[in-house]
Amino acid sequence: MPASSRFNGAAMNTPSMSNLFAGIPADLTAECFDLLAAAPAVRIERIVSRGQATPDGEWYEEESNEWVLLVQGAARLVFGDGHEWALGPGDWIDIPAHQKHRVTWTDPEQDTIWLAVHYR
């Protein structure tokens, strides 16, 4: 998974601040993954999509649980069992570890901004 990190790796007792809507590339030919914070049992990232979807035949199957909030935009997810979910702003989903899933659609007309929390 490509990732550009906004998390500077500073000691946990040093505050860091940014804005979830800042630094989104104007030309978004591929999804943008930004690591916002991390610790041994948790990783928080911002994902920005603009019309991207998981390539046919590919699946995400994370080693950890993944809690995902759709902040802006719209998307559809499908799971290995065929169940599909449509997500809009404010919708969240908690995906158990090893649950096969893929993004089938994101809005091509606007940024779809996800906040993903990977946890054990």
PDB file of C-alpha atoms in Angstrom:
ATOM      1  CA  MET A   1       0.000   0.000   0.000  1.00  0.00           C
ATOM      2  CA  PRO A   2       1.619   3.294  -1.041  1.00  0.00           C
ATOM      3  CA  ALA A   3       1.859   5.753   1.799  1.00  0.00           C
ATOM      4  CA  SER A   4       3.114   9.257   2.165  1.00  0.00           C
ATOM      5  CA  SER A   5       3.503  10.060   5.812  1.00  0.00           C
ATOM      6  CA  ARG A   6       2.357  13.227   7.507  1.00  0.00           C
ATOM      7  CA  PHE A   7       3.194  11.619  10.827  1.00  0.00           C
ATOM      8  CA  ASN A   8       6.666  12.805  11.765  1.00  0.00           C
ATOM      9  CA  GLY A   9       7.426  10.011  14.197  1.00  0.00           C
ATOM     10  CA  ALA A  10       7.883  12.492  17.057  1.00  0.00           C
ATOM     11  CA  ALA A  11       7.847  11.216  20.600  1.00  0.00           C
ATOM     12  CA  MET A  12       4.320  10.525  21.825  1.00  0.00           C
ATOM     13  CA  ASN A  13       4.595  13.358  24.367  1.00  0.00           C
ATOM     14  CA  THR A  14       5.121  15.918  21.579  1.00  0.00           C
ATOM     15  CA  PRO A  15       1.861  17.254  20.134  1.00  0.00           C
ATOM     16  CA  SER A  16       1.414  17.339  16.372  1.00  0.00           C
ATOM     17  CA  MET A  17      -1.411  18.999  14.487  1.00  0.00           C
ATOM     18  CA  SER A  18      -2.683  19.243  10.940  1.00  0.00           C
ATOM     19  CA  ASN A  19      -5.987  19.361   9.067  1.00  0.00           C
ATOM     20  CA  LEU A  20      -7.665  16.340   7.489  1.00  0.00           C
ATOM     21  CA  PHE A  21      -8.522  18.384   4.385  1.00  0.00           C
ATOM     22  CA  ALA A  22      -5.025  19.872   3.890  1.00  0.00           C
ATOM     23  CA  GLY A  23      -2.460  18.663   1.397  1.00  0.00           C
ATOM     24  CA  ILE A  24      -4.749  16.762  -0.965  1.00  0.00           C
ATOM     25  CA  PRO A  25      -3.091  16.608  -4.402  1.00  0.00           C
ATOM     26  CA  ALA A  26      -4.929  18.431  -7.202  1.00  0.00           C
ATOM     27  CA  ASP A  27      -4.048  15.625  -9.641  1.00  0.00           C
ATOM     28  CA  LEU A  28      -5.187  12.465  -7.905  1.00  0.00           C
ATOM     29  CA  THR A  29      -4.416   9.751 -10.458  1.00  0.00           C
ATOM     30  CA  ALA A  30      -3.974   7.183  -7.674  1.00  0.00           C
ATOM     31  CA  GLU A  31      -5.430   6.961  -4.190  1.00  0.00           C
ATOM     32  CA  CYS A  32      -3.512   8.977  -1.617  1.00  0.00           C
ATOM     33  CA  PHE A  33      -2.600   7.272   1.684  1.00  0.00           C
ATOM     34  CA  ASP A  34      -1.295   9.437   4.556  1.00  0.00           C
ATOM     35  CA  LEU A  35      -0.196   7.997   7.884  1.00  0.00           C
ATOM     36  CA  LEU A  36      -1.504  10.370  10.560  1.00  0.00           C
ATOM     37  CA  ALA A  37      -0.433   8.538  13.729  1.00  0.00           C
ATOM     38  CA  ALA A  38       0.854   5.154  14.783  1.00  0.00           C
ATOM     39  CA  ALA A  39       1.662   3.101  17.856  1.00  0.00           C
ATOM     40  CA  PRO A  40       2.402  -0.621  18.265  1.00  0.00           C
ATOM     41  CA  ALA A  41      -1.285  -1.660  18.286  1.00  0.00           C
ATOM     42  CA  VAL A  42      -2.867   1.095  16.172  1.00  0.00           C
ATOM     43  CA  ARG A  43      -2.342   2.938  12.895  1.00  0.00           C
ATOM     44  CA  ILE A  44      -4.477   5.889  11.773  1.00  0.00           C
ATOM     45  CA  GLU A  45      -4.448   6.976   8.156  1.00  0.00           C
ATOM     46  CA  ARG A  46      -6.240   9.297   5.800  1.00  0.00           C
ATOM     47  CA  ILE A  47      -7.153   7.860   2.415  1.00  0.00           C
ATOM     48  CA  VAL A  48      -8.311  10.096  -0.429  1.00  0.00           C
ATOM     49  CA  SER A  49      -9.980   8.625  -3.509  1.00  0.00           C
ATOM     50  CA  ARG A  50     -11.360  10.328  -6.609  1.00  0.00           C
ATOM     51  CA  GLY A  51     -12.978   7.691  -8.787  1.00  0.00           C
ATOM     52  CA  GLN A  52     -10.551   4.909  -7.849  1.00  0.00           C
ATOM     53  CA  ALA A  53     -11.618   1.360  -7.022  1.00  0.00           C
ATOM     54  CA  THR A  54      -9.785  -1.807  -6.078  1.00  0.00           C
ATOM     55  CA  PRO A  55      -8.679  -3.549  -9.307  1.00  0.00           C
ATOM     56  CA  ASP A  56     -10.863  -6.484 -10.371  1.00  0.00           C
ATOM     57  CA  GLY A  57      -9.822  -9.711  -8.709  1.00  0.00           C
ATOM     58  CA  GLU A  58      -7.853  -7.956  -5.933  1.00  0.00           C
ATOM     59  CA  TRP A  59      -8.974  -7.950  -2.297  1.00  0.00           C
ATOM     60  CA  TYR A  60      -7.885  -6.267   0.907  1.00  0.00           C
ATOM     61  CA  GLU A  61      -7.468  -8.735   3.753  1.00  0.00           C
ATOM     62  CA  GLU A  62      -5.887  -6.859   6.663  1.00  0.00           C
ATOM     63  CA  GLU A  63      -3.936  -8.487   9.492  1.00  0.00           C
ATOM     64  CA  SER A  64      -5.651  -6.140  11.958  1.00  0.00           C
ATOM     65  CA  ASN A  65      -9.194  -4.881  12.490  1.00  0.00           C
ATOM     66  CA  GLU A  66     -10.042  -1.759  10.476  1.00  0.00           C
ATOM     67  CA  TRP A  67     -12.529   0.886  11.582  1.00  0.00           C
ATOM     68  CA  VAL A  68     -13.309   3.210   8.665  1.00  0.00           C
ATOM     69  CA  LEU A  69     -15.194   6.518   8.680  1.00  0.00           C
ATOM     70  CA  LEU A  70     -16.223   8.094   5.386  1.00  0.00           C
ATOM     71  CA  VAL A  71     -15.729  11.801   6.068  1.00  0.00           C
ATOM     72  CA  GLN A  72     -16.609  13.220   2.640  1.00  0.00           C
ATOM     73  CA  GLY A  73     -17.727  11.879  -0.732  1.00  0.00           C
ATOM     74  CA  ALA A  74     -19.297   8.521  -1.514  1.00  0.00           C
ATOM     75  CA  ALA A  75     -18.110   4.939  -1.949  1.00  0.00           C
ATOM     76  CA  ARG A  76     -19.200   1.330  -2.194  1.00  0.00           C
ATOM     77  CA  LEU A  77     -17.506  -1.654  -0.549  1.00  0.00           C
ATOM     78  CA  VAL A  78     -18.118  -5.317  -1.286  1.00  0.00           C
ATOM     79  CA  PHE A  79     -17.112  -8.213   0.949  1.00  0.00           C
ATOM     80  CA  GLY A  80     -15.968 -11.726   0.119  1.00  0.00           C
ATOM     81  CA  ASP A  81     -19.447 -13.075   0.879  1.00  0.00           C
ATOM     82  CA  GLY A  82     -20.960 -10.719  -1.750  1.00  0.00           C
ATOM     83  CA  HIS A  83     -22.504  -8.287   0.727  1.00  0.00           C
ATOM     84  CA  GLU A  84     -22.201  -4.684  -0.534  1.00  0.00           C
ATOM     85  CA  TRP A  85     -22.343  -1.455   1.466  1.00  0.00           C
ATOM     86  CA  ALA A  86     -22.888   2.075   0.150  1.00  0.00           C
ATOM     87  CA  LEU A  87     -21.180   4.722   2.273  1.00  0.00           C
ATOM     88  CA  GLY A  88     -21.824   8.461   2.514  1.00  0.00           C
ATOM     89  CA  PRO A  89     -20.513  11.209   4.800  1.00  0.00           C
ATOM     90  CA  GLY A  90     -20.607  10.132   8.435  1.00  0.00           C
ATOM     91  CA  ASP A  91     -21.025   6.417   7.712  1.00  0.00           C
ATOM     92  CA  TRP A  92     -18.559   4.114   9.409  1.00  0.00           C
ATOM     93  CA  ILE A  93     -17.866   0.423   9.258  1.00  0.00           C
ATOM     94  CA  ASP A  94     -15.810  -1.870  11.503  1.00  0.00           C
ATOM     95  CA  ILE A  95     -14.118  -4.569   9.428  1.00  0.00           C
ATOM     96  CA  PRO A  96     -12.745  -7.576  11.338  1.00  0.00           C
ATOM     97  CA  ALA A  97      -9.196  -8.754  10.640  1.00  0.00           C
ATOM     98  CA  HIS A  98      -8.882 -11.148   7.684  1.00  0.00           C
ATOM     99  CA  GLN A  99     -12.280 -10.104   6.250  1.00  0.00           C
ATOM    100  CA  LYS A 100     -11.900  -9.946   2.460  1.00  0.00           C
ATOM    101  CA  HIS A 101     -13.199  -6.664   1.054  1.00  0.00           C
ATOM    102  CA  ARG A 102     -12.695  -4.298  -1.836  1.00  0.00           C
ATOM    103  CA  VAL A 103     -13.732  -0.823  -2.943  1.00  0.00           C
ATOM    104  CA  THR A 104     -15.997  -1.144  -5.994  1.00  0.00           C
ATOM    105  CA  TRP A 105     -16.631   2.581  -6.579  1.00  0.00           C
ATOM    106  CA  THR A 106     -15.728   6.047  -5.320  1.00  0.00           C
ATOM    107  CA  ASP A 107     -17.256   9.293  -6.564  1.00  0.00           C
ATOM    108  CA  PRO A 108     -15.257  10.525  -9.577  1.00  0.00           C
ATOM    109  CA  GLU A 109     -16.602  14.082  -9.228  1.00  0.00           C
ATOM    110  CA  GLN A 110     -15.301  14.838  -5.737  1.00  0.00           C
ATOM    111  CA  ASP A 111     -12.728  13.736  -3.195  1.00  0.00           C
ATOM    112  CA  THR A 112     -13.806  10.796  -1.070  1.00  0.00           C
ATOM    113  CA  ILE A 113     -11.975  11.144   2.228  1.00  0.00           C
ATOM    114  CA  TRP A 114     -11.678   8.121   4.515  1.00  0.00           C
ATOM    115  CA  LEU A 115     -10.307   7.976   8.041  1.00  0.00           C
ATOM    116  CA  ALA A 116      -9.052   4.438   8.703  1.00  0.00           C
ATOM    117  CA  VAL A 117      -8.050   3.166  12.130  1.00  0.00           C
ATOM    118  CA  HIS A 118      -6.208  -0.182  12.049  1.00  0.00           C
ATOM    119  CA  TYR A 119      -6.138  -1.796  15.484  1.00  0.00           C
ATOM    120  CA  ARG A 120      -5.402  -5.086  17.214  1.00  0.00           C
TER     121      ARG A 120
END
